[in-house]
Coordinates of C-alpha atoms and ligand atoms in Angstrom, one line a residue:
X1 CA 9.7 30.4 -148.9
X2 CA 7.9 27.5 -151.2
X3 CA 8.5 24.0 -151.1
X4 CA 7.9 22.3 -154.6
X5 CA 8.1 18.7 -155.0
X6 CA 7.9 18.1 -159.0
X7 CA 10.3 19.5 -161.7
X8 CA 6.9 20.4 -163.3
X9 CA 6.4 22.7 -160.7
X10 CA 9.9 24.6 -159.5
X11 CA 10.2 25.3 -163.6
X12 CA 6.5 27.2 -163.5
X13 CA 7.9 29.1 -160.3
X14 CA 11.3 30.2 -161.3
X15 CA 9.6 30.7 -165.1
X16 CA 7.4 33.3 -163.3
X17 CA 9.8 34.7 -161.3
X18 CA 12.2 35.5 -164.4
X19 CA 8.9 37.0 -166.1
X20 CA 8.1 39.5 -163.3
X21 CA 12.1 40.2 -162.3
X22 CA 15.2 41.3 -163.5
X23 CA 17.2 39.0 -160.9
X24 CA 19.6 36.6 -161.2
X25 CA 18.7 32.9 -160.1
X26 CA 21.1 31.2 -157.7
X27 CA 21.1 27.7 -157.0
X28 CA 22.4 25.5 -153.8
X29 CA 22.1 21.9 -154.7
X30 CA 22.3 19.8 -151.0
X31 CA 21.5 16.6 -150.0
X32 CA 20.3 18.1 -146.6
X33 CA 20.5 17.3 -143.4
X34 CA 21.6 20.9 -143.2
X35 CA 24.4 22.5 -141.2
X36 CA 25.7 26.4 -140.9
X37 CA 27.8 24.7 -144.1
X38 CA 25.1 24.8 -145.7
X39 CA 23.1 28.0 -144.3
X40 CA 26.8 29.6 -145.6
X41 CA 25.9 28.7 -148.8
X42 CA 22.7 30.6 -149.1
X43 CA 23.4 33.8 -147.1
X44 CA 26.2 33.7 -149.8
X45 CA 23.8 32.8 -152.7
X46 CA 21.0 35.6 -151.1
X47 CA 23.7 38.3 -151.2
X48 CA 24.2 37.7 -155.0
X49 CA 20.9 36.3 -156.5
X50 CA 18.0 37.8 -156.4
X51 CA 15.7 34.2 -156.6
X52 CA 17.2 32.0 -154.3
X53 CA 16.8 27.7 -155.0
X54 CA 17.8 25.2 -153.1
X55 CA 17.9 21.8 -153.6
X56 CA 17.2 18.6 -151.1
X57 CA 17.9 15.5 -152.8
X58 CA 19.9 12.4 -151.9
X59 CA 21.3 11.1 -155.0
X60 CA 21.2 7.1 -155.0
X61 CA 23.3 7.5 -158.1
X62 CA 26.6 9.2 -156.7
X63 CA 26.4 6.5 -153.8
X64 CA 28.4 2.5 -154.5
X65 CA 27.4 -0.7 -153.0
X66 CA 28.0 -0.9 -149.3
X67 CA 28.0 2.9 -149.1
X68 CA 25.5 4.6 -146.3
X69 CA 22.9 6.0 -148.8
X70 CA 19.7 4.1 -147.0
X71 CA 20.8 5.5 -143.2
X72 CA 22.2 8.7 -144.7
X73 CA 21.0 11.5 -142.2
X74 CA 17.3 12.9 -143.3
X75 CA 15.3 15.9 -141.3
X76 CA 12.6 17.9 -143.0
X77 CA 11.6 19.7 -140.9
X78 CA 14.6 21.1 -139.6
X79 CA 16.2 21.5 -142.9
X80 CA 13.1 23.9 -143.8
X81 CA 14.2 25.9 -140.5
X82 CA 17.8 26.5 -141.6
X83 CA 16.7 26.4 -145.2
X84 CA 14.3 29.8 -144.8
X85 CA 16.6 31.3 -142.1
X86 CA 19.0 31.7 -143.9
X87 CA 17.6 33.0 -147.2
X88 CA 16.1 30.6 -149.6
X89 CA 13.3 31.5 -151.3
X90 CA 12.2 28.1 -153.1
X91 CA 13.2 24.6 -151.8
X92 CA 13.0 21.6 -154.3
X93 CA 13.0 18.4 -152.7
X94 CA 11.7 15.5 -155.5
X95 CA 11.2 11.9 -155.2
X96 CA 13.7 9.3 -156.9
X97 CA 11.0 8.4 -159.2
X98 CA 10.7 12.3 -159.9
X99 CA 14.6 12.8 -160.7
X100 CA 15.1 9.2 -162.3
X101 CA 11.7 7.8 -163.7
X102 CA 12.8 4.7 -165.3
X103 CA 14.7 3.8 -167.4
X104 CA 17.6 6.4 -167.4
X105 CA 20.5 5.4 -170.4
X106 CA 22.0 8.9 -170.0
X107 CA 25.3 9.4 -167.9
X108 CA 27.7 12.3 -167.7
X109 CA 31.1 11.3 -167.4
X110 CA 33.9 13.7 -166.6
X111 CA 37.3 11.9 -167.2
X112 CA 40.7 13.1 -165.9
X113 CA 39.6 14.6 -163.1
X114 CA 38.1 12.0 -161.5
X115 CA 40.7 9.4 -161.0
X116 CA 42.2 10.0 -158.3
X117 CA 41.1 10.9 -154.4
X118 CA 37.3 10.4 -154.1
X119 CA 36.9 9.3 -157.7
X120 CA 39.6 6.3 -157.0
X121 CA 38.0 5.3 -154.1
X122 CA 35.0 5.7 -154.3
X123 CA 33.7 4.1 -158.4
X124 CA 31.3 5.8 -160.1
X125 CA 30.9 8.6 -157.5
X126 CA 31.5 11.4 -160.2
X127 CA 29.3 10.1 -162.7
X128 CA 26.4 10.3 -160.4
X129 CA 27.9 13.5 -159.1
X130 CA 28.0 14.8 -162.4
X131 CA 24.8 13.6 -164.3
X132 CA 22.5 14.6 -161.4
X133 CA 24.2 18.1 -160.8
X134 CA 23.8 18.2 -164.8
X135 CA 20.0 17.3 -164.5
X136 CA 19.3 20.1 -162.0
X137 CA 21.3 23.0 -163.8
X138 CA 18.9 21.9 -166.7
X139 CA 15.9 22.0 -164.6
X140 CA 16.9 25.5 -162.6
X141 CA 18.8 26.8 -165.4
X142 CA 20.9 28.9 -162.5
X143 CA 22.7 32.1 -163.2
X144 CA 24.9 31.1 -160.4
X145 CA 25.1 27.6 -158.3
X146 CA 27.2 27.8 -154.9
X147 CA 29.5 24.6 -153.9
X148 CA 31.3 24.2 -151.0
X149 CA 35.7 23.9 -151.1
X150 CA 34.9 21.2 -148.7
X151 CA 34.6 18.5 -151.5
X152 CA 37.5 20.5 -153.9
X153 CA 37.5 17.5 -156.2
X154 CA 33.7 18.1 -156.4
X155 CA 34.5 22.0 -157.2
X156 CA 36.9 20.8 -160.3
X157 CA 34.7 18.0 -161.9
X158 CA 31.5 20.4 -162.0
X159 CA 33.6 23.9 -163.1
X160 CA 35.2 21.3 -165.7
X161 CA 31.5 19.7 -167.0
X162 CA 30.3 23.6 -167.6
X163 CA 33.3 24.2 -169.6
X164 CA 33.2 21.4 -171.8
X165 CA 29.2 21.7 -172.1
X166 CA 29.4 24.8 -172.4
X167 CA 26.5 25.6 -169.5
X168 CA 25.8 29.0 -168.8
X169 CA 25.7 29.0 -164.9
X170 CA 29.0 30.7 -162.9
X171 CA 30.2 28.0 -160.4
X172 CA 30.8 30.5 -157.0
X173 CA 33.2 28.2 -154.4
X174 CA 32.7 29.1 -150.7
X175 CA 35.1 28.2 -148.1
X176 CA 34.8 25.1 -146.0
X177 CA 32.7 26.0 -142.6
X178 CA 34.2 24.5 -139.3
X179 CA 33.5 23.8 -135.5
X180 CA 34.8 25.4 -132.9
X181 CA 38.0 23.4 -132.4
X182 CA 38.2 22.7 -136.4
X183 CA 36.4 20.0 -137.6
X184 CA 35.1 20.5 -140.8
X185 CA 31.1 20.7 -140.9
X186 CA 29.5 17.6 -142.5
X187 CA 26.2 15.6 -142.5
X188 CA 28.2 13.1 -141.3
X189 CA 29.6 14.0 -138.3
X190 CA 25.9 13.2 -136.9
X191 CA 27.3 9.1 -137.4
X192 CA 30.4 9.8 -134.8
X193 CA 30.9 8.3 -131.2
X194 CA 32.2 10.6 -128.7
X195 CA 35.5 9.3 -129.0
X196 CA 35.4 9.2 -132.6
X197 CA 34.1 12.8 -132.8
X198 CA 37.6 13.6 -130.5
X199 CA 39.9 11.7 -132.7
X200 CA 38.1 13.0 -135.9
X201 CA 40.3 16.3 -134.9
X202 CA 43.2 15.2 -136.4
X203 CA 42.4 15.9 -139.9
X204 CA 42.0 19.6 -138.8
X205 CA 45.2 19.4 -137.2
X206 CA 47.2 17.6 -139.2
X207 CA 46.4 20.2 -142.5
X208 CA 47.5 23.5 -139.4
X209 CA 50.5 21.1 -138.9
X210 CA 50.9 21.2 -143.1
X211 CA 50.4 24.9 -143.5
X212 CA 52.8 25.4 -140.7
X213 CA 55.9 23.5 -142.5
X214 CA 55.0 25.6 -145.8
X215 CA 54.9 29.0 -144.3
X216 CA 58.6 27.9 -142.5
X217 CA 59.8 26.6 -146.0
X218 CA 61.5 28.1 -149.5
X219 CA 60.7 24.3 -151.2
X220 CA 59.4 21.4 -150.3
X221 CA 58.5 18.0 -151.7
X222 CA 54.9 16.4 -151.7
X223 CA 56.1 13.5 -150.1
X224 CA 57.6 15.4 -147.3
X225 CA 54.2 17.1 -146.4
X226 CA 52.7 13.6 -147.0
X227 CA 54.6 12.0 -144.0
X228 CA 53.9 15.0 -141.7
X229 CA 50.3 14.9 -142.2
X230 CA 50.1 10.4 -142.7
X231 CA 52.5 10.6 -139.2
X232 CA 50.0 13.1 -137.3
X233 CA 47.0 11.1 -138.3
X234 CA 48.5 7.9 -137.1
X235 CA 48.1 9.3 -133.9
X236 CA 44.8 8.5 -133.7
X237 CA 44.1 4.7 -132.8
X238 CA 40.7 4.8 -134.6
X239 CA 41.9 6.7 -137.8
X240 CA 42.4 4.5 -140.6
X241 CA 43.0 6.8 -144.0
X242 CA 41.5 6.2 -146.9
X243 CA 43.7 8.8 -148.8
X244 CA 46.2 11.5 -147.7
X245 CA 47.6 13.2 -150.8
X246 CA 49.3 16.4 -151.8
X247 CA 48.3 17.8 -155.7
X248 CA 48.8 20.4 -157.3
X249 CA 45.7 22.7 -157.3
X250 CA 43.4 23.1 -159.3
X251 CA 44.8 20.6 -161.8
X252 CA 44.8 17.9 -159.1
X253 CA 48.2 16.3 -160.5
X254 CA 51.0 14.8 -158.8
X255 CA 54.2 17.0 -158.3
X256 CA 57.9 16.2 -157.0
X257 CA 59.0 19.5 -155.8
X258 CA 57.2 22.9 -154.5
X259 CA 59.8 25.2 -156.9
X260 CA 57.2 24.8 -159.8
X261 CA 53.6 25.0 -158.4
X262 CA 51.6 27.7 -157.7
X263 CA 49.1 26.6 -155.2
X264 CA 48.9 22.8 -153.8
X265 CA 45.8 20.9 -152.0
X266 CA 46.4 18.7 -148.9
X267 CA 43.1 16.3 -149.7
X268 CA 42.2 14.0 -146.7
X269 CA 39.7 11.0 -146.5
X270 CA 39.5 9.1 -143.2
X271 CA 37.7 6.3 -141.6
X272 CA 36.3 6.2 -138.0
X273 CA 34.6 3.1 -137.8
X274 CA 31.5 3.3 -140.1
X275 CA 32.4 7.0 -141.1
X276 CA 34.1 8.4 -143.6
X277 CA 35.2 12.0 -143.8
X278 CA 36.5 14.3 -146.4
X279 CA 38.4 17.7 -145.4
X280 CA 41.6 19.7 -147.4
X281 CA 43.8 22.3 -147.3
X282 CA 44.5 24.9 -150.0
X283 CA 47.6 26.7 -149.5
X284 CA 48.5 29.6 -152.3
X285 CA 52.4 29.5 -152.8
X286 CA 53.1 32.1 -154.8
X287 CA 50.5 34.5 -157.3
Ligands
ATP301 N1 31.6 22.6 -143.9 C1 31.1 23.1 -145.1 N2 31.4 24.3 -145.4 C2 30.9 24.8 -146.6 N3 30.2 24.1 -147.5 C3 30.0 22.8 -147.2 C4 30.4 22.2 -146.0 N4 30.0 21.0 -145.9 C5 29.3 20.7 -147.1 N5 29.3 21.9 -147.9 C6 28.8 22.0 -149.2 O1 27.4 21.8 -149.2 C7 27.0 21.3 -150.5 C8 26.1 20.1 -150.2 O2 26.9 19.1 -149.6 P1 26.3 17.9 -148.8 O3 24.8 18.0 -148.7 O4 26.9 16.6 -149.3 O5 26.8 18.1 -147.3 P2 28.0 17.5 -146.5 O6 27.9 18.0 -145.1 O7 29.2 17.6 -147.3 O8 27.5 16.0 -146.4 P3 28.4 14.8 -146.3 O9 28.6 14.6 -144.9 O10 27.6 13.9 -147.0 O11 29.7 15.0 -147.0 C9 28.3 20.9 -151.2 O12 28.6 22.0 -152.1 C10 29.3 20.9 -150.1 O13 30.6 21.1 -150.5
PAF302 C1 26.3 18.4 -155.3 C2 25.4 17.3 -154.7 C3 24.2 17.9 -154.1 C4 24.9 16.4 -155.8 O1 24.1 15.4 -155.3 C5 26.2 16.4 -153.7 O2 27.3 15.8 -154.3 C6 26.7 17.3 -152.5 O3 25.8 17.4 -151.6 O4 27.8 17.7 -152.5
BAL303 N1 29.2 16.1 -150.5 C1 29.6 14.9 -151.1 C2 28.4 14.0 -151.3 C3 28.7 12.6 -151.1 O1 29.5 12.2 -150.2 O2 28.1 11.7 -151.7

């Protein structure tokens, strides 16, 4: 595994790599602090791809005012540990000055998608999201690039910008990695107390609790799954939600009644404190 700092650098290496070999490239694009999440990612990426890139890079540009990207987690050294374990075979990890020498006048802007969930609360989130993820699909110009289901709204915004752009990388989602007793995996969970960490189960529990009504139901309304899974978060003193919405999936639109949608997303953000954590559900209702 090689560890290439410039964009000068990773484009001579995977240049010479598609000179010498027939392989596809896959890419993982992280902001590290890497968990088995993560490590998922690549084993998946390393049994499709033949070169396999992954990116470390904390994007000031996806984060707002007020938002935690100065203390967001940062390990090296570890992340190389995971990184080679489980199958990368170049790592890129560039400076800010190196992604964003100044000035930058250039934003993509996916629209539609992005108003609602994390794109509501969270302004200018996507447009980051979207011009860095473009920036790096330029730089790696990826046969295939591997995002977690975790962040679905994430999943639609890029799948949407290759379509209209017309990119020529295959977006590959990959189920959401959990914990033991079902938290979903996150850089974050490293900011949790211990009680936090035990209350932080009921976004887990409340989307069980949601697939649990569907499975015993013919119809149902999003409202009614809504309450169930608002009702079980309340639960927890220290939970204060951000959102707790049920879309239709993958369009991400409202919907009265069950009767006419295929497949629906349960998308949770929550506060503990300081934290704020994303997980979902997405429950096929018919094919
Ligand atoms: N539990 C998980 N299972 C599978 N993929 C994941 C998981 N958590 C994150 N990913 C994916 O890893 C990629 C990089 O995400 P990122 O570095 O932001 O990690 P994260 O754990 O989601 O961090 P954060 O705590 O900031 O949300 C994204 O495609 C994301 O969806
Ligand atoms: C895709 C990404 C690496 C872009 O900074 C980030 O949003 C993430 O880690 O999901
Ligand atoms: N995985 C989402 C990155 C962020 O929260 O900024």
């Amino acid at each position: 595994m090689e560890v290439v700092h410039s964009i000068a650098d990773l484009r001579s290496r995977i240049r010479e790599y598609r000179r010498k070999n027939d392989g596809s490239v896959g890419f993982v694009p992280t902001m590290g602090y890497l968990h088995e999440g993560h490590a998922s990612l690549l084993r998946k990426a390393r049994s499709q791809s033949g070169l396999v890139v992954l990116s470390i890079f904390v994007n000031p540009l996806q984060f707002g005012p007020g938002e935690d990207f100065e203390r967001y987690p940062r390990n090296t050294e570890r992340d190389l540990e995971v990184a080679e374990a489980a199958g990368a075979d170049l790592v890129f990890m560039p400076s800010v000055s190196e992604m964003y020498p100044a000035p930058t006048r250039t934003t993509v802007s996916v629209t539609g998608l992005t108003s609602n969930l994390c794109g509501a609360s969270r302004p200018g989130h996507f447009d980051g999201v979207a011009t860095v993820v473009s920036k790096l699909f330029h730089i790696v110009q990826p046969d295939q690039a591997f995002f977690g289901l975790k962040d679905a709204q994430q999943v639609a915004v890029i799948e949407q910008m290759v379509q209209d752009l017309n990119l020529a990388v295959e977006i590959v989602p990959c189920p959401t990695l959990r914990e033991k007793d079902g938290l979903a995996m996150s850089s974050r969970n490293v900011y949790l107390t211990e009680e936090e960490r035990k209350q932080a189960l009921v976004l887990s529990q409340s989307l069980e609790l949601a697939k649990e009504f569907v499975r015993g139901r013919s119809s149902f309304t999003a409202g009614e799954l809504e309450s169930l899974v608002r009702s079980h978060i309340a639960t927890a003193p220290l939970a204060v939600i951000d959102y707790a919405e049920v879309l239709a999936y993958p369009a991400l639109e409202t919907f009265e009644s069950s009767t006419h949608t295929d497949s629906v997303i349960i998308a949770l953000a929550v506060k503990f404190g300081k934290t704020r954590l994303i997980d979902n559900a997405i429950i096929q209702l018919r094919k």
